[in-house]
Coordinates of C-alpha atoms and ligand atoms in Angstrom, one line a residue:
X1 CA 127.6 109.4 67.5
X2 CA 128.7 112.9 68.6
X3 CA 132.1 113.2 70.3
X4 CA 130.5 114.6 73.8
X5 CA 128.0 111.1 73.9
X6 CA 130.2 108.3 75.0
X7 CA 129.1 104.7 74.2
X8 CA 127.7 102.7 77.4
X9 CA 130.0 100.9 79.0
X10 CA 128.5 98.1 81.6
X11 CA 131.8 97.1 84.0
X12 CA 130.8 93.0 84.2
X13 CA 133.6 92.7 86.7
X14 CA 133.1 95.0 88.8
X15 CA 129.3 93.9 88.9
X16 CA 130.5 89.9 89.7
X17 CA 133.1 91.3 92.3
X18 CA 129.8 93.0 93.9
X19 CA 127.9 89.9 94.1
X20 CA 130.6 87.7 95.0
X21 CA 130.5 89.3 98.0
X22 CA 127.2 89.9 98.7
X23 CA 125.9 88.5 102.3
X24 CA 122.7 89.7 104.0
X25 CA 123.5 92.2 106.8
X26 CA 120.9 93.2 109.0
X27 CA 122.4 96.4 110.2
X28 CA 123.3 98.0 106.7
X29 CA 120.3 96.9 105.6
X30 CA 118.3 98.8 108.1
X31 CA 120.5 102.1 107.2
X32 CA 120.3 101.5 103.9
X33 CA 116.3 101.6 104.1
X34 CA 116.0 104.3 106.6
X35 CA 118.1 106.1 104.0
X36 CA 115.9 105.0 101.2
X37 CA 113.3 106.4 103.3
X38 CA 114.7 110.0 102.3
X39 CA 113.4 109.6 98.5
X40 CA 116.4 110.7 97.1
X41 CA 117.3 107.2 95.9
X42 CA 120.1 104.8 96.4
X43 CA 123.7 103.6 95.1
X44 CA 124.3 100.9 93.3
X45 CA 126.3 99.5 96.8
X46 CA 123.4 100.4 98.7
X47 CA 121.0 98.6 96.4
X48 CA 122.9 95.3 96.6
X49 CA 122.9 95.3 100.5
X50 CA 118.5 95.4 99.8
X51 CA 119.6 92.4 97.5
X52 CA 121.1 90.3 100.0
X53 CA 118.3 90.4 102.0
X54 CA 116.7 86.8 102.6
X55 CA 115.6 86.7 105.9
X56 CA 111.4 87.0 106.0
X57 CA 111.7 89.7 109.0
X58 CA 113.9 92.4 106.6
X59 CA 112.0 90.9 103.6
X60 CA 108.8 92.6 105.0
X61 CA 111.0 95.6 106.8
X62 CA 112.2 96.0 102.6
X63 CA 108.4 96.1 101.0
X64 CA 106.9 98.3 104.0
X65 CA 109.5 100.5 102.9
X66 CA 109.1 100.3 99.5
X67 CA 104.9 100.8 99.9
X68 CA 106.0 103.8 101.6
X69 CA 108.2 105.1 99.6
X70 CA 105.7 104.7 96.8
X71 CA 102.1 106.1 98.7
X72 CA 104.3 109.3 99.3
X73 CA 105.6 109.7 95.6
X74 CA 102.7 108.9 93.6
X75 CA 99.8 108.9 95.9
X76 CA 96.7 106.3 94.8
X77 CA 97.6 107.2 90.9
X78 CA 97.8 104.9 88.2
X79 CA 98.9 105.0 84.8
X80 CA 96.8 102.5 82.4
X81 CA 98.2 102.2 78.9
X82 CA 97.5 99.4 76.1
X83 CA 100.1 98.1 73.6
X84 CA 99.2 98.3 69.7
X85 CA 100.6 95.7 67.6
X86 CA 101.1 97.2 64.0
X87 CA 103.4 94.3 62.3
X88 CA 105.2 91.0 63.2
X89 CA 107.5 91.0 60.8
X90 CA 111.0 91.0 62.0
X91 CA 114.6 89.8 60.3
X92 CA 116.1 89.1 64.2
X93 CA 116.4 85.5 65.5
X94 CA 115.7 86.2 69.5
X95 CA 115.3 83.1 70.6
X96 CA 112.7 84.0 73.3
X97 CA 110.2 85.5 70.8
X98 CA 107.4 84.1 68.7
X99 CA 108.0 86.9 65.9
X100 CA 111.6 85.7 65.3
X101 CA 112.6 85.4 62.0
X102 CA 113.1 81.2 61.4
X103 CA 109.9 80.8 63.1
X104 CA 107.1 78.8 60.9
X105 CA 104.2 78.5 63.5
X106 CA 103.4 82.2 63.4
X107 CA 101.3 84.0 60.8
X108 CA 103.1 87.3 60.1
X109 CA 101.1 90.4 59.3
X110 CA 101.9 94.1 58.9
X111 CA 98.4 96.0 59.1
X112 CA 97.6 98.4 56.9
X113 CA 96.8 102.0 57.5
X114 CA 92.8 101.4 57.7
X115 CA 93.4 98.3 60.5
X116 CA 95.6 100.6 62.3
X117 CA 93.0 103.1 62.4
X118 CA 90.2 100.3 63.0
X119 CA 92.2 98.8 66.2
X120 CA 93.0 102.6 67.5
X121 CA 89.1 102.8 67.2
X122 CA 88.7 99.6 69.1
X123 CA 91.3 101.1 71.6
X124 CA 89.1 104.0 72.6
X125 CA 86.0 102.6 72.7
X126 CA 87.6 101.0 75.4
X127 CA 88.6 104.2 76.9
X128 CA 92.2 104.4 76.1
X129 CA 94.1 107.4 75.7
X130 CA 97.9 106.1 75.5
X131 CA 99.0 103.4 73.8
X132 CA 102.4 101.5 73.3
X133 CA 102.9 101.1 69.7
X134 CA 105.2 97.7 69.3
X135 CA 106.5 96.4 66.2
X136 CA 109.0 93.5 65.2
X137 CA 112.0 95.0 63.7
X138 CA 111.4 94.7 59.9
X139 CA 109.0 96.7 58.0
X140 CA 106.8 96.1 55.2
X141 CA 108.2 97.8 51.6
X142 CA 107.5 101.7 53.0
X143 CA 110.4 101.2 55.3
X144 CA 110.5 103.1 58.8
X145 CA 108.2 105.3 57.0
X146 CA 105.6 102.6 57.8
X147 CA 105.7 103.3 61.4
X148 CA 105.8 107.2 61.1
X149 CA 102.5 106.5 59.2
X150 CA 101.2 104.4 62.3
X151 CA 102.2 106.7 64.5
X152 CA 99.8 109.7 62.5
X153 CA 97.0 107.0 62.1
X154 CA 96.3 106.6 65.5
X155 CA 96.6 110.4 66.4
X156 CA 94.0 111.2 63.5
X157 CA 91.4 109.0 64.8
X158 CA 89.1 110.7 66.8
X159 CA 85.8 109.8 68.7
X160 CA 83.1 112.0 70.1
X161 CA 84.8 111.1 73.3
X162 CA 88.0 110.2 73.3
X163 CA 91.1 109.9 71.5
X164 CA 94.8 108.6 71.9
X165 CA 96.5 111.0 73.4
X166 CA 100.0 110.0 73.7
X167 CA 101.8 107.3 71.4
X168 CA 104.7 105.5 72.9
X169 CA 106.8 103.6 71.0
X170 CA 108.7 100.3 71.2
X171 CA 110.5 99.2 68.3
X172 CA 113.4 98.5 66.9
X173 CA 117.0 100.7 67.9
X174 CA 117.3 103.7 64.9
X175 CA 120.2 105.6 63.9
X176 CA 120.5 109.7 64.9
X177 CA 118.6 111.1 61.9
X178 CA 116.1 108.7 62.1
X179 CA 115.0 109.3 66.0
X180 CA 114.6 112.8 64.8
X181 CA 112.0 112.1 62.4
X182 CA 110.2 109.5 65.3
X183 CA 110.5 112.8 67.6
X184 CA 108.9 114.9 65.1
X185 CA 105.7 112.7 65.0
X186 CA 105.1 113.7 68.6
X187 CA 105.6 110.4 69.9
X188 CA 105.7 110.4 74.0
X189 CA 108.5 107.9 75.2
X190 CA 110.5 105.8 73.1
X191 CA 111.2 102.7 74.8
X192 CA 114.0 99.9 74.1
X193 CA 115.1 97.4 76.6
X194 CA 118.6 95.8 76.3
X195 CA 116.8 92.0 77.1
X196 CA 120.1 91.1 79.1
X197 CA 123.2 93.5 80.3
X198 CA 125.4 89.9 80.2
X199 CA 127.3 90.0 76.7
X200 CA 127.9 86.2 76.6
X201 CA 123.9 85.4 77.4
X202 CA 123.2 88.2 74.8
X203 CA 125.5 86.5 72.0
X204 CA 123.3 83.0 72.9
X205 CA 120.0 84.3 72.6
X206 CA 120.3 86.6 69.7
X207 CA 121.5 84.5 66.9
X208 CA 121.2 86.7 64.1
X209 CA 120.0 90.5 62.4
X210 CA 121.2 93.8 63.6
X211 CA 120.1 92.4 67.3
X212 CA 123.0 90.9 67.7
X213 CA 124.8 93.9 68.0
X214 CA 125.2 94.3 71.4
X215 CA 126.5 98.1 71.2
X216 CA 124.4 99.1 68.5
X217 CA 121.3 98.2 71.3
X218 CA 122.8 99.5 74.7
X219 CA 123.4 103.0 72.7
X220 CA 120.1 103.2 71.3
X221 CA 118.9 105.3 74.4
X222 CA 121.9 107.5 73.6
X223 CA 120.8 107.9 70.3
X224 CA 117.1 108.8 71.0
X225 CA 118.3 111.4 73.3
X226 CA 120.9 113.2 71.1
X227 CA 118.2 113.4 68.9
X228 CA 116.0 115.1 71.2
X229 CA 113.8 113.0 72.7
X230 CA 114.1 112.8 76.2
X231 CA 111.3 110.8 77.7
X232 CA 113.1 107.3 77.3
X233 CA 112.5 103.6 78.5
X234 CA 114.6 101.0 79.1
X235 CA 114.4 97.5 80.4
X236 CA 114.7 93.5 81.1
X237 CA 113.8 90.4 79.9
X238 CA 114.0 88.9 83.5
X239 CA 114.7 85.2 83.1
X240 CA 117.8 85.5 80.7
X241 CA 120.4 85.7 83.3
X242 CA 121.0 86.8 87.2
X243 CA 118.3 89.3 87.9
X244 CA 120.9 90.7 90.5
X245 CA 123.6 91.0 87.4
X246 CA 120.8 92.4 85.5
X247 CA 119.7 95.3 88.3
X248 CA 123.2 96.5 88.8
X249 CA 123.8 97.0 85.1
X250 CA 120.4 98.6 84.3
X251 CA 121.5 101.0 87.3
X252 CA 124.8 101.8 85.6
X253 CA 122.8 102.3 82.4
X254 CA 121.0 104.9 84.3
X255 CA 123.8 106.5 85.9
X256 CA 125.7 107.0 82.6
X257 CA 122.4 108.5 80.8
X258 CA 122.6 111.1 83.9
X259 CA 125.7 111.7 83.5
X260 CA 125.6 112.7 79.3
X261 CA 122.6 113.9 79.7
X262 CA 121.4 115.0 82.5
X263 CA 118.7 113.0 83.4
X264 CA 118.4 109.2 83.2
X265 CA 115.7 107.3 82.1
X266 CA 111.8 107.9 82.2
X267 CA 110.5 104.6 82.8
X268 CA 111.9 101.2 83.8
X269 CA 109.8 97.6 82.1
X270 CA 110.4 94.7 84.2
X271 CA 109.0 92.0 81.7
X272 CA 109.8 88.1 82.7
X273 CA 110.2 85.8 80.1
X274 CA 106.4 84.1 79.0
X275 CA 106.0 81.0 77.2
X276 CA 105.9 82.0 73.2
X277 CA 105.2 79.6 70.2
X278 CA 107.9 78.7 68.3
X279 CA 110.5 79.9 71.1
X280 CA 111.6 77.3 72.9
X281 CA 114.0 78.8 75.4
X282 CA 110.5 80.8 76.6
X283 CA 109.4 77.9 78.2
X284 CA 112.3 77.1 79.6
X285 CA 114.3 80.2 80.9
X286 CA 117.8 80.0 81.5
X287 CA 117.8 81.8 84.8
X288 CA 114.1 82.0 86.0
X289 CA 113.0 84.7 88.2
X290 CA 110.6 83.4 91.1
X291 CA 108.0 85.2 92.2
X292 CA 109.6 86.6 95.7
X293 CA 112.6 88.2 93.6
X294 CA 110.4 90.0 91.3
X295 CA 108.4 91.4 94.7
X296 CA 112.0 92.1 95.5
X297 CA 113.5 93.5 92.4
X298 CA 110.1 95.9 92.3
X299 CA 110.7 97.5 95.9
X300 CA 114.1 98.2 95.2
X301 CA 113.9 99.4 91.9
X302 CA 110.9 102.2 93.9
X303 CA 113.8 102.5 96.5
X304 CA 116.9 103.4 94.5
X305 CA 115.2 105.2 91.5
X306 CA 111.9 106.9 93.0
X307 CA 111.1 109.0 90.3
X308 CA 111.4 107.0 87.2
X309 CA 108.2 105.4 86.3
X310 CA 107.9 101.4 86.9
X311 CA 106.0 99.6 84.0
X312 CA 104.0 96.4 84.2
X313 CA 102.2 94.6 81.4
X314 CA 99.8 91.9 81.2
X315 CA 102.2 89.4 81.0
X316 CA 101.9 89.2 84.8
X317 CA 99.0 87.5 86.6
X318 CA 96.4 89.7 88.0
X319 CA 97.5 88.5 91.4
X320 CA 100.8 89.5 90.9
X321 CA 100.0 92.8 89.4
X322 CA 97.6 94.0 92.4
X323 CA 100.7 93.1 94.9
X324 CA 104.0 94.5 92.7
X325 CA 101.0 97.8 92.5
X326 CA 102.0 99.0 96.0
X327 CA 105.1 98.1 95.9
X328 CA 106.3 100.5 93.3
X329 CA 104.8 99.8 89.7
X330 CA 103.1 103.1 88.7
X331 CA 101.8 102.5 85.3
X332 CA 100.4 98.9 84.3
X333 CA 98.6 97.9 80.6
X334 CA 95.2 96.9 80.5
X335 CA 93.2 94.8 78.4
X336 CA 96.4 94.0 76.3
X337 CA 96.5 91.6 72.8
X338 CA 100.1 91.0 71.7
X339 CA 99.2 90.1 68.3
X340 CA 98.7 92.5 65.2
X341 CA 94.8 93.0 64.6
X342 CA 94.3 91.4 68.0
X343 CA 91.6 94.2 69.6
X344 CA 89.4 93.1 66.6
X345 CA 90.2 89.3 66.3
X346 CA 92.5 87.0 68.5
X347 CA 94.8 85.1 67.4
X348 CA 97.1 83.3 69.4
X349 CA 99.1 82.2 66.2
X350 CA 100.0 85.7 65.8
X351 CA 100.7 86.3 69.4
X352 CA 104.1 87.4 70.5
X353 CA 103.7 85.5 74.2
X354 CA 101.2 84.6 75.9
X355 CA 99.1 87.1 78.3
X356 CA 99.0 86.6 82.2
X357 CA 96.4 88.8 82.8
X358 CA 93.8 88.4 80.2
X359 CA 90.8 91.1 81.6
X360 CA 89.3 93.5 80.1
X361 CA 90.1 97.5 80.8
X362 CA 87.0 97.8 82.6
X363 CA 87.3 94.5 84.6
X364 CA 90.9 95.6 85.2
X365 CA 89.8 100.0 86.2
X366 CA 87.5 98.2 88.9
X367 CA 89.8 95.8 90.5
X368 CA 92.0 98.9 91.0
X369 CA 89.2 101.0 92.4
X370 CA 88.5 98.1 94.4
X371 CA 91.9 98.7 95.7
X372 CA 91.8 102.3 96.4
X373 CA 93.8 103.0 93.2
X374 CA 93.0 105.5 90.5
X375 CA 93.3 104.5 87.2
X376 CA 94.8 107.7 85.4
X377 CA 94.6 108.2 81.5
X378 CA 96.3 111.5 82.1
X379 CA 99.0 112.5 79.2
X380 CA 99.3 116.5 80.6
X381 CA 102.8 116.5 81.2
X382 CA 103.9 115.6 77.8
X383 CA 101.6 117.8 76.5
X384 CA 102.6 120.8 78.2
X385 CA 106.4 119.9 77.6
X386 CA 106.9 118.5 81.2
X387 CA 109.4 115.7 80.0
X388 CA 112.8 114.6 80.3
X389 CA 114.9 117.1 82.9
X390 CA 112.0 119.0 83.3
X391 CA 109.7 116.7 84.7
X392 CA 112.6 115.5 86.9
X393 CA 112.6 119.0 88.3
X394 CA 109.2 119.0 88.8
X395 CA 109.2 115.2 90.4
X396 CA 112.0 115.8 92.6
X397 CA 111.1 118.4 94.9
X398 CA 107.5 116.4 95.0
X399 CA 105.8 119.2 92.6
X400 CA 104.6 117.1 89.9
X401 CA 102.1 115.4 92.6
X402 CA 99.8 118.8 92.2
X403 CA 99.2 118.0 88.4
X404 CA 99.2 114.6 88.3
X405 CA 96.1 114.0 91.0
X406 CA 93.9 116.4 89.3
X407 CA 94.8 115.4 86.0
X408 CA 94.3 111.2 87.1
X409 CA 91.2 112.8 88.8
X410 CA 89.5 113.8 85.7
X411 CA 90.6 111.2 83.2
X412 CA 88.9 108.7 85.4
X413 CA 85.9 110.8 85.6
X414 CA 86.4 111.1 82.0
X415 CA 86.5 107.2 81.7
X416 CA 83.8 106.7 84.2
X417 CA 81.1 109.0 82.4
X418 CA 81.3 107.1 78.7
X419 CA 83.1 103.9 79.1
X420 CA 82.8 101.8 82.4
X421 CA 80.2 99.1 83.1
X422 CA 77.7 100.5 85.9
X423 CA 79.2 98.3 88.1
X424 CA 82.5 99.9 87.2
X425 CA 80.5 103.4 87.1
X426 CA 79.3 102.9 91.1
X427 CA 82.9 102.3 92.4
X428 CA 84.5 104.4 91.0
X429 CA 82.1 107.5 91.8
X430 CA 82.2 106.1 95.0
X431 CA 86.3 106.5 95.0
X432 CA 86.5 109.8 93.4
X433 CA 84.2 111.2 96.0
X434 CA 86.5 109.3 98.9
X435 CA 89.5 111.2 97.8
X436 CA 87.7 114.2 97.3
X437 CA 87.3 114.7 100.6
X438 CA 90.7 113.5 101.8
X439 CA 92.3 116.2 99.8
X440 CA 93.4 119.8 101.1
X441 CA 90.7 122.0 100.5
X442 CA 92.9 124.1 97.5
X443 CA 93.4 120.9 95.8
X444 CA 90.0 119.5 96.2
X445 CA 88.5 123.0 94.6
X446 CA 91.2 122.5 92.0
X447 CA 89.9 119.1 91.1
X448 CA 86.3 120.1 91.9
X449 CA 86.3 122.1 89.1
X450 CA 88.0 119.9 86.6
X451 CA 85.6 117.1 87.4
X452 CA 82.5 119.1 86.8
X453 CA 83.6 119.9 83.6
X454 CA 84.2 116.4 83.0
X455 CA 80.4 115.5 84.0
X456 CA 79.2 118.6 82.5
X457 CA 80.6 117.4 79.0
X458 CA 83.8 118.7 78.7
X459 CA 86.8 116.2 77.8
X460 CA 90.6 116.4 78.0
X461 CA 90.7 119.0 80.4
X462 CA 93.7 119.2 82.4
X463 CA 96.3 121.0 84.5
Ligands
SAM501 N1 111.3 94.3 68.0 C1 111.6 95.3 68.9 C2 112.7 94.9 69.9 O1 113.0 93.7 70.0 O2 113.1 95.7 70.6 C3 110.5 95.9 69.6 C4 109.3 95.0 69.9 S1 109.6 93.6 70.9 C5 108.1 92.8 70.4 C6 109.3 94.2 72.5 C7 109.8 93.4 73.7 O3 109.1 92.2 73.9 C8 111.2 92.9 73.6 O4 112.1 93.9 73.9 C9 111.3 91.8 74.6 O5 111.8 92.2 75.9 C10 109.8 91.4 74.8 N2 109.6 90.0 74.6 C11 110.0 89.2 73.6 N3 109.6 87.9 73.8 C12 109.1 87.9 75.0 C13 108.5 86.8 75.8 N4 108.6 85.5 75.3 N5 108.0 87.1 77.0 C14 108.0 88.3 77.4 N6 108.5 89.4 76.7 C15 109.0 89.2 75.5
SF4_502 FE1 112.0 90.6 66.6 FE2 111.9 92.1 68.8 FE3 110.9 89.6 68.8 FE4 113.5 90.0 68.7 S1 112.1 90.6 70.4 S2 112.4 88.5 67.4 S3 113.6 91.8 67.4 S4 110.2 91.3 67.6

């Protein structure tokens, strides 16, 4: 690694000395949220006072906040995505995975080129137009080659309507060199979550493979961006250790990213831990998360870092998902299968863990219209090179809202006009006209026009 990148350093003590002393204090925790109410974020001192909070009154006080917070930054958008499972192969032992290495019960599979393409296909005829490509960390005999050639795949299929637009990627940490040829197949964000911050819960659940290196994983993000790419995620496995432990460190993670590179991360996951065959310590998780802490973890995360993106799959109940929505998650998947081939065939023997929602996109686009919410399958900003600092610049000051309405405004009409149900179809024609009309009249001509070329015929037109 270059001289000017310093490795990632998580300060354990000074984390326990933080919540050692952590006691709920009704007082700081109304400054601290009348200062979150600012949107220019928080601490990490002034996110543990949120986390002390237990009492139901301040509980309520922290999400009103929080659904504030969150209405003002990103409006009614939301970002729908879908993972794409190329290969289960994988020479790690996590103990929390079904793809681990020692385990028997699942089939492993690397599709080839013409099933990538096939399940893309599947993908949009959905009406996808991002997806999350995920991959255990071995490849079949091409190598990491095997994944650039995924990555081209899905980009080269093309429908009369639709496409994937944006690849994101989740797999396994690479060296310099190696990000630079992932960045030059236009891949969006690259993703990698450090499972736990705790070095001694790390060592126990990752018994073998490169995985066990716990540097060579926390400085993956440091990697990726020395190499150029600058929309990165990070993330949790919630369930492996003290979610508190776990916030602090992510938020040190953050703050050492900003201060190398000048901008932190793109988007936070907050996966919990699901029940995976094979993976024992999935049914049982050391340090479960309950359901009120996740509500919790998800306001303050929307409260300390307002402009990083909040992602939530489908390993989360649909109940769950509608709730942690206006709380601060601004980009969910829909209609997810977590094993390779499973769009065209399930197969929960492939599986990596098992899904909490299991709807289908459209089922899942009118529940969220249902809701006031518009499902956006907008990819303009990385198109138009609005990533990394840039979008931050844009984000900050509250500009990035004028592109990113219109744009969710007429992928929806996009997806409304060839994919959705007619049930789907009515509500959501019935939304885009309700917020038509709410808007100012420069953005509503703005839009206007955009969505009549969307009904006129015209696709992937945006701002
Ligand atoms: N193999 C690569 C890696 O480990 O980073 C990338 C793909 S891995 C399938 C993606 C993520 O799935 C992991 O980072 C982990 O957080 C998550 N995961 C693994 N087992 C899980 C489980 N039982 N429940 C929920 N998420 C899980
Ligand atoms: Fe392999 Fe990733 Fe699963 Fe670990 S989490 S066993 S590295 S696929």
């Amino acid at each position: 690694m270059a001289e000017t990148t310093p490795n990632i350093i998580i300060d354990e003590s000074k984390i326990m000395s933080t919540l050692e002393a952590i006691s709920e204090d009704a007082v700081r925790v109304r400054e601290v949220l009348a200062k979150a109410s600012e949107m220019k974020g928080l601490d990490a001192v002034e996110a543990t006072a949120l986390m002390s909070i237990e009492s139901p009154e301040l509980l309520e006080e922290l999400f009103q906040t929080a659904r504030r917070v969150k209405d003002e930054i990103y409006g009614k958008r939301l970002v729908l995505f879908a993972p794409l499972y190329v290969s289960n192969l994988c020479a790690n032992d996590c103990t929390y995975c079904a793809f681990r290495k020692g385990n028997p019960a699942v089939h492993r599979r690397a599709l080839n080129q013409e099933e990538v393409a096939q399940e893309t296909q599947l993908l949009i005829d959905q009406g996808h137009k991002r997806v999350l490509l995920v991959a255990g960390e071995a490849y079949p005999k091409a190598g990491l080659k095997y994944i650039f050639d995924c990555i081209e795949t899905v980009y080269d299929v093309k429908s009369e309507w639709g496409e994937i637009r944006r690849v994101n990627v989740n797999i396994a940490p690479l060296e310099v060199d190696e990000f630079r040829a992932l960045k030059a197949c236009k891949i969006g964000t690259y993703q990698v979550f450090q499972e736990t911050y705790h070095k001694e819960t790390y060592s126990n659940v990752h018994l073998s493979g490169k995985k066990r290196d716990f540097d060579w994983r926390i400085n993956a993000i440091n990697r990726a961006m020395e190499a150029g790419i600058d929309d990165v995620g990070i993330g949790v496995l919630f369930g492996l250790y003290d979610w508190r432990f776990e916030t602090l460190a992510l938020l040190q993670h953050i703050t050492q990213l900003e201060q190398h590179f000048g901008v932190g991360c793109h988007t936070i996951s907050v996966p919990r831990i699901e029940p995976a065959v094979g993976a024992e310590i999935s049914e049982h998780p050391p340090m479960p998360m309950n359901d009120v802490d996740f509500r919790k973890l998800v306001a303050i995360l929307r409260l300390t870092v307002p402009y990083t993106g909040l992602i939530m799959s489908t390993r989360e109940d649909p109940e769950m998902r509608r709730e942690t929505l206006s709380l601060g998650v601004s980009q969910i998947s829909a209609g997810s299968r977590t094993n390779p081939g499973g769009y065209g065939e399930e197969d929960y023997e492939m599986s990596q863990f098992s899904l909490g929602d299991h709807r289908s996109v459209d089922e899942v686009v009118r529940d969220i219209t249902s809701m006031g919410y518009i499902p956006s399958f907008c990819t303009g900003c990385y198109r138009m090179g609005r990533t990394g600092q840039d979008f931050m610049e844009l984000a900050k000051p509250g500009l990035i809202k004028h592109y990113c309405e219109v744009n969710a405004m007429s992928t929806f009409v996009e997806f409304l006009e060839h994919y959705a149900s007619p049930e789907t179809k009515t509500a959501g024609d019935t939304l885009v006209n309700e917020i038509l009309t709410e808007m100012t009249p420069e953005r509503r001509s703005r839009t206007e026009s955009l969505v009549t070329k969307v009904r006129d015929g015209e696709h992937d037109v945006y701002v």
